Amino acid sequence: MRNSLADVVAAGLRVLDAQGLENCSMRRVAAELGVQPSALYHHVPDKQTLLALMADEIVGPVALGGGAAQGAEGAAGAQAAGPAADPRAFCMALREAMLAVRDGADVVATAAAFRLGASDVERWLTALVGPDGARTLLLYTFGHAQSTQTHRQAAALGALIDPAALPRRDAAAVADPERDLDASFERGLAIILRGLDASATSGR
Amino acid sequence: MRNSLADVVAAGLRVLDAQGLENCSMRRVAAELGVQPSALYHHVPDKQTLLALMADEIVGPVALGGGAAQGAEGAAGAQAAGPAADPRAFCMALREAMLAVRDGADVVATAAAFRLGASDVERWLTALVGPDGARTLLLYTFGHAQSTQTHRQAAALGALIDPAALPRRDAAAVADPERDLDASFERGLAIILRGLDASATSGR
DNA sequence: ACCTGAACACCGTTCAAGT
DNA sequence: ACCTGAACACCGTTCAAGT
């Protein structure tokens, strides 16, 4: 039989991961399903809506399945419990989920901005650290993940840049940008959490 | 006589501010200059480069002209001094500059990610608060500004959403989202700066 | 309910050629 | 140096029509 909405979203994620957001066109998603472009509009009103559904799929495991990342596909052995109880683990899991699919951070961040204050992840974080802490952590996490993925993409294209032409201080980061960015994320997270602690123990 | 690179960048900014990033095509920029699309490729190798130059123009006043925003165009009465000496003022000025042009945050954040660790703004902030603090503040500022502008755009299109259908807790934010987002940005900034202070006074 | 086929109004980029 | 004209391989979306 024919395709369901879930099939369309899954095909979208496959194209996104394989080709990147730039090349994730309605026409390519349709081709992935072996169907005419116009057929997609039976399942989804426009591209933006499809991307929002894809974002939900990317983030789903984090909001529902606990701190450990589970792959965007099946989520076979899901813990029935809620998300991680600790904001650090939550943000790291969120980051991992976004980084697991190509340009995932862009897709998730854009969708989240459309529902500012009303997303599941923001609600969960608000329960853990209050509304200001939640938004700060979330936007930092999005910003860092987007930056990481854009930088990855730039590095993938421009293996062209000659490391010898760079200032000495950037040498380590150029040598292993992936490890550097992971560590940089965790240090920033620590700074924000320290700020939240200080706010809690002082007069607010 | 004919157009210069500066003319192309200026035309790009005019189209961006008037039509948004989505509609800021090479063909429209060319039309703004009264020229064929192919003529742009004499000044610029591709669209990405043009957007990066536009990003520099948007952020320029902040990196060079002090804390006060000055409009992306002329910057007639520039203070000769460096940027704001205080990280709070610097981030607020950066945010203001990005918000001053439609989709400015998207354009600046993308360009910044391509030069991660090598942008002028990151260098300046690093001098004020060290590399971890700089990246944290920067990515938070980008994330919040992007979120603000995306949310604006959504609100502009969907005056459709019925406020009565929303949970009560969001009522104030819906009533005046602009003021709410400004205040939210400053509270998040305070949290991060408090975290940096705590790191400095404690053992690091 | 789900899809095809054809169309409309667009894209970024290249390239030979003009002045 | 700066631009035109024409072309290539694409876009998102709509709409009548099929099954």
PDB file of N, CA and C in Angstrom, chain A residues 86-92 95 129 133 136-138 140-141 144 181-199, chain B residues 132-137 140 188 190-200 202-204:
ATOM      1  N   ASP A  86      19.099  15.326  35.703  1.00  0.00           N
ATOM      2  CA  ASP A  86      20.156  16.289  35.984  1.00  0.00           C
ATOM      3  C   ASP A  86      20.391  17.119  34.717  1.00  0.00           C
ATOM      4  N   PRO A  87      20.392  18.451  34.855  1.00  0.00           N
ATOM      5  CA  PRO A  87      20.430  19.321  33.679  1.00  0.00           C
ATOM      6  C   PRO A  87      21.676  19.116  32.816  1.00  0.00           C
ATOM      7  N   ARG A  88      22.781  18.764  33.447  1.00  0.00           N
ATOM      8  CA  ARG A  88      24.007  18.535  32.687  1.00  0.00           C
ATOM      9  C   ARG A  88      23.847  17.350  31.739  1.00  0.00           C
ATOM     10  N   ALA A  89      23.356  16.234  32.292  1.00  0.00           N
ATOM     11  CA  ALA A  89      23.149  15.041  31.471  1.00  0.00           C
ATOM     12  C   ALA A  89      22.103  15.311  30.389  1.00  0.00           C
ATOM     13  N   PHE A  90      21.077  16.062  30.736  1.00  0.00           N
ATOM     14  CA  PHE A  90      20.022  16.370  29.782  1.00  0.00           C
ATOM     15  C   PHE A  90      20.575  17.135  28.584  1.00  0.00           C
ATOM     16  N   CYS A  91      21.339  18.177  28.852  1.00  0.00           N
ATOM     17  CA  CYS A  91      21.887  18.989  27.760  1.00  0.00           C
ATOM     18  C   CYS A  91      22.875  18.193  26.920  1.00  0.00           C
ATOM     19  N   MET A  92      23.648  17.350  27.564  1.00  0.00           N
ATOM     20  CA  MET A  92      24.597  16.548  26.798  1.00  0.00           C
ATOM     21  C   MET A  92      23.874  15.545  25.915  1.00  0.00           C
ATOM     22  N   ARG A  95      22.400  17.477  22.988  1.00  0.00           N
ATOM     23  CA  ARG A  95      23.454  17.779  22.020  1.00  0.00           C
ATOM     24  C   ARG A  95      23.816  16.545  21.195  1.00  0.00           C
ATOM     25  N   VAL A 129      15.550  23.572  36.393  1.00  0.00           N
ATOM     26  CA  VAL A 129      16.354  24.759  36.757  1.00  0.00           C
ATOM     27  C   VAL A 129      15.601  26.077  36.626  1.00  0.00           C
ATOM     28  N   GLY A 133      17.010  29.672  33.624  1.00  0.00           N
ATOM     29  CA  GLY A 133      18.066  28.685  33.460  1.00  0.00           C
ATOM     30  C   GLY A 133      17.802  27.798  32.263  1.00  0.00           C
ATOM     31  N   THR A 136      18.451  29.664  28.983  1.00  0.00           N
ATOM     32  CA  THR A 136      19.882  29.904  28.823  1.00  0.00           C
ATOM     33  C   THR A 136      20.598  28.628  28.400  1.00  0.00           C
ATOM     34  N   LEU A 137      20.327  27.539  29.102  1.00  0.00           N
ATOM     35  CA  LEU A 137      20.960  26.263  28.775  1.00  0.00           C
ATOM     36  C   LEU A 137      20.593  25.814  27.371  1.00  0.00           C
ATOM     37  N   LEU A 138      19.318  25.958  27.041  1.00  0.00           N
ATOM     38  CA  LEU A 138      18.828  25.490  25.751  1.00  0.00           C
ATOM     39  C   LEU A 138      19.461  26.266  24.595  1.00  0.00           C
ATOM     40  N   TYR A 140      22.157  28.060  24.623  1.00  0.00           N
ATOM     41  CA  TYR A 140      23.594  27.771  24.550  1.00  0.00           C
ATOM     42  C   TYR A 140      23.818  26.420  23.864  1.00  0.00           C
ATOM     43  N   THR A 141      23.041  25.433  24.232  1.00  0.00           N
ATOM     44  CA  THR A 141      23.196  24.090  23.659  1.00  0.00           C
ATOM     45  C   THR A 141      22.925  24.109  22.148  1.00  0.00           C
ATOM     46  N   HIS A 144      25.812  26.053  20.401  1.00  0.00           N
ATOM     47  CA  HIS A 144      27.062  25.308  20.322  1.00  0.00           C
ATOM     48  C   HIS A 144      26.958  24.160  19.322  1.00  0.00           C
ATOM     49  N   LEU A 181      35.788  20.619  20.484  1.00  0.00           N
ATOM     50  CA  LEU A 181      34.445  21.175  20.567  1.00  0.00           C
ATOM     51  C   LEU A 181      33.623  20.483  21.654  1.00  0.00           C
ATOM     52  N   ASP A 182      33.797  19.178  21.806  1.00  0.00           N
ATOM     53  CA  ASP A 182      33.118  18.469  22.885  1.00  0.00           C
ATOM     54  C   ASP A 182      33.514  19.036  24.242  1.00  0.00           C
ATOM     55  N   ALA A 183      34.814  19.182  24.445  1.00  0.00           N
ATOM     56  CA  ALA A 183      35.308  19.689  25.724  1.00  0.00           C
ATOM     57  C   ALA A 183      34.839  21.124  25.947  1.00  0.00           C
ATOM     58  N   SER A 184      34.878  21.920  24.882  1.00  0.00           N
ATOM     59  CA  SER A 184      34.444  23.315  24.976  1.00  0.00           C
ATOM     60  C   SER A 184      32.979  23.401  25.387  1.00  0.00           C
ATOM     61  N   PHE A 185      32.171  22.478  24.860  1.00  0.00           N
ATOM     62  CA  PHE A 185      30.749  22.475  25.237  1.00  0.00           C
ATOM     63  C   PHE A 185      30.585  22.208  26.729  1.00  0.00           C
ATOM     64  N   GLU A 186      31.307  21.234  27.220  1.00  0.00           N
ATOM     65  CA  GLU A 186      31.153  20.869  28.639  1.00  0.00           C
ATOM     66  C   GLU A 186      31.655  21.963  29.575  1.00  0.00           C
ATOM     67  N   ARG A 187      32.712  22.648  29.169  1.00  0.00           N
ATOM     68  CA  ARG A 187      33.200  23.741  30.010  1.00  0.00           C
ATOM     69  C   ARG A 187      32.182  24.879  30.061  1.00  0.00           C
ATOM     70  N   GLY A 188      31.571  25.200  28.926  1.00  0.00           N
ATOM     71  CA  GLY A 188      30.543  26.242  28.908  1.00  0.00           C
ATOM     72  C   GLY A 188      29.341  25.853  29.753  1.00  0.00           C
ATOM     73  N   LEU A 189      28.968  24.592  29.655  1.00  0.00           N
ATOM     74  CA  LEU A 189      27.865  24.073  30.465  1.00  0.00           C
ATOM     75  C   LEU A 189      28.169  24.263  31.944  1.00  0.00           C
ATOM     76  N   ALA A 190      29.386  23.942  32.326  1.00  0.00           N
ATOM     77  CA  ALA A 190      29.791  24.074  33.736  1.00  0.00           C
ATOM     78  C   ALA A 190      29.690  25.526  34.197  1.00  0.00           C
ATOM     79  N   ILE A 191      30.087  26.440  33.327  1.00  0.00           N
ATOM     80  CA  ILE A 191      30.005  27.866  33.684  1.00  0.00           C
ATOM     81  C   ILE A 191      28.566  28.279  33.964  1.00  0.00           C
ATOM     82  N   ILE A 192      27.654  27.865  33.072  1.00  0.00           N
ATOM     83  CA  ILE A 192      26.251  28.254  33.243  1.00  0.00           C
ATOM     84  C   ILE A 192      25.663  27.626  34.513  1.00  0.00           C
ATOM     85  N   LEU A 193      25.979  26.362  34.740  1.00  0.00           N
ATOM     86  CA  LEU A 193      25.429  25.685  35.922  1.00  0.00           C
ATOM     87  C   LEU A 193      25.979  26.309  37.206  1.00  0.00           C
ATOM     88  N   ARG A 194      27.241  26.726  37.170  1.00  0.00           N
ATOM     89  CA  ARG A 194      27.814  27.425  38.315  1.00  0.00           C
ATOM     90  C   ARG A 194      27.071  28.742  38.551  1.00  0.00           C
ATOM     91  N   GLY A 195      26.732  29.432  37.484  1.00  0.00           N
ATOM     92  CA  GLY A 195      25.983  30.675  37.613  1.00  0.00           C
ATOM     93  C   GLY A 195      24.607  30.448  38.213  1.00  0.00           C
ATOM     94  N   LEU A 196      23.983  29.339  37.847  1.00  0.00           N
ATOM     95  CA  LEU A 196      22.666  29.016  38.396  1.00  0.00           C
ATOM     96  C   LEU A 196      22.779  28.685  39.872  1.00  0.00           C
ATOM     97  N   ASP A 197      23.810  27.940  40.248  1.00  0.00           N
ATOM     98  CA  ASP A 197      24.040  27.644  41.665  1.00  0.00           C
ATOM     99  C   ASP A 197      24.228  28.915  42.465  1.00  0.00           C
ATOM    100  N   ALA A 198      25.064  29.790  41.946  1.00  0.00           N
ATOM    101  CA  ALA A 198      25.345  31.046  42.645  1.00  0.00           C
ATOM    102  C   ALA A 198      24.070  31.854  42.833  1.00  0.00           C
ATOM    103  N   SER A 199      23.207  31.851  41.810  1.00  0.00           N
ATOM    104  CA  SER A 199      21.946  32.575  41.913  1.00  0.00           C
ATOM    105  C   SER A 199      21.051  31.958  42.979  1.00  0.00           C
TER     106      SER A 199
ATOM    107  N   ASP B 132      36.924  30.126  27.222  1.00  0.00           N
ATOM    108  CA  ASP B 132      35.690  29.395  27.509  1.00  0.00           C
ATOM    109  C   ASP B 132      34.522  30.351  27.736  1.00  0.00           C
ATOM    110  N   GLY B 133      34.783  31.398  28.494  1.00  0.00           N
ATOM    111  CA  GLY B 133      33.744  32.389  28.734  1.00  0.00           C
ATOM    112  C   GLY B 133      33.313  33.049  27.438  1.00  0.00           C
ATOM    113  N   ALA B 134      34.285  33.351  26.576  1.00  0.00           N
ATOM    114  CA  ALA B 134      33.985  34.016  25.311  1.00  0.00           C
ATOM    115  C   ALA B 134      33.068  33.159  24.450  1.00  0.00           C
ATOM    116  N   ARG B 135      33.415  31.900  24.309  1.00  0.00           N
ATOM    117  CA  ARG B 135      32.615  31.039  23.437  1.00  0.00           C
ATOM    118  C   ARG B 135      31.213  30.822  24.013  1.00  0.00           C
ATOM    119  N   THR B 136      31.155  30.676  25.333  1.00  0.00           N
ATOM    120  CA  THR B 136      29.858  30.491  25.977  1.00  0.00           C
ATOM    121  C   THR B 136      28.962  31.707  25.768  1.00  0.00           C
ATOM    122  N   LEU B 137      29.510  32.875  26.042  1.00  0.00           N
ATOM    123  CA  LEU B 137      28.738  34.111  25.888  1.00  0.00           C
ATOM    124  C   LEU B 137      28.309  34.295  24.431  1.00  0.00           C
ATOM    125  N   TYR B 140      25.656  31.692  23.300  1.00  0.00           N
ATOM    126  CA  TYR B 140      24.377  32.045  23.929  1.00  0.00           C
ATOM    127  C   TYR B 140      23.766  33.260  23.236  1.00  0.00           C
ATOM    128  N   GLY B 188      19.680  35.700  31.271  1.00  0.00           N
ATOM    129  CA  GLY B 188      20.599  34.618  30.906  1.00  0.00           C
ATOM    130  C   GLY B 188      22.047  35.076  30.928  1.00  0.00           C
ATOM    131  N   ALA B 190      23.235  37.407  32.796  1.00  0.00           N
ATOM    132  CA  ALA B 190      23.618  37.545  34.214  1.00  0.00           C
ATOM    133  C   ALA B 190      24.007  36.193  34.797  1.00  0.00           C
ATOM    134  N   ILE B 191      23.279  35.154  34.432  1.00  0.00           N
ATOM    135  CA  ILE B 191      23.588  33.807  34.929  1.00  0.00           C
ATOM    136  C   ILE B 191      24.995  33.383  34.496  1.00  0.00           C
ATOM    137  N   ILE B 192      25.291  33.575  33.199  1.00  0.00           N
ATOM    138  CA  ILE B 192      26.598  33.159  32.691  1.00  0.00           C
ATOM    139  C   ILE B 192      27.719  33.967  33.344  1.00  0.00           C
ATOM    140  N   LEU B 193      27.512  35.275  33.478  1.00  0.00           N
ATOM    141  CA  LEU B 193      28.555  36.117  34.069  1.00  0.00           C
ATOM    142  C   LEU B 193      28.783  35.749  35.536  1.00  0.00           C
ATOM    143  N   ARG B 194      27.704  35.405  36.232  1.00  0.00           N
ATOM    144  CA  ARG B 194      27.833  34.949  37.614  1.00  0.00           C
ATOM    145  C   ARG B 194      28.656  33.656  37.658  1.00  0.00           C
ATOM    146  N   GLY B 195      28.431  32.780  36.694  1.00  0.00           N
ATOM    147  CA  GLY B 195      29.195  31.533  36.636  1.00  0.00           C
ATOM    148  C   GLY B 195      30.671  31.785  36.390  1.00  0.00           C
ATOM    149  N   LEU B 196      30.952  32.780  35.574  1.00  0.00           N
ATOM    150  CA  LEU B 196      32.354  33.127  35.301  1.00  0.00           C
ATOM    151  C   LEU B 196      33.016  33.713  36.541  1.00  0.00           C
ATOM    152  N   ASP B 197      32.278  34.562  37.258  1.00  0.00           N
ATOM    153  CA  ASP B 197      32.795  35.110  38.514  1.00  0.00           C
ATOM    154  C   ASP B 197      33.098  33.997  39.496  1.00  0.00           C
ATOM    155  N   ALA B 198      32.159  33.079  39.641  1.00  0.00           N
ATOM    156  CA  ALA B 198      32.325  31.980  40.595  1.00  0.00           C
ATOM    157  C   ALA B 198      33.554  31.149  40.235  1.00  0.00           C
ATOM    158  N   SER B 199      33.762  30.935  38.941  1.00  0.00           N
ATOM    159  CA  SER B 199      34.927  30.166  38.508  1.00  0.00           C
ATOM    160  C   SER B 199      36.219  30.901  38.834  1.00  0.00           C
ATOM    161  N   ALA B 200      36.181  32.242  38.705  1.00  0.00           N
ATOM    162  CA  ALA B 200      37.385  33.036  38.935  1.00  0.00           C
ATOM    163  C   ALA B 200      37.748  33.079  40.416  1.00  0.00           C
ATOM    164  N   SER B 202      36.702  30.971  42.876  1.00  0.00           N
ATOM    165  CA  SER B 202      37.008  29.634  43.388  1.00  0.00           C
ATOM    166  C   SER B 202      38.302  29.133  42.735  1.00  0.00           C
ATOM    167  N   GLY B 203      38.541  27.845  42.802  1.00  0.00           N
ATOM    168  CA  GLY B 203      39.818  27.293  42.322  1.00  0.00           C
ATOM    169  C   GLY B 203      39.980  27.247  40.822  1.00  0.00           C
ATOM    170  N   ARG B 204      39.125  27.812  40.042  1.00  0.00           N
ATOM    171  CA  ARG B 204      39.113  27.827  38.575  1.00  0.00           C
ATOM    172  C   ARG B 204      38.022  26.956  38.089  1.00  0.00           C
TER     173      ARG B 204
END
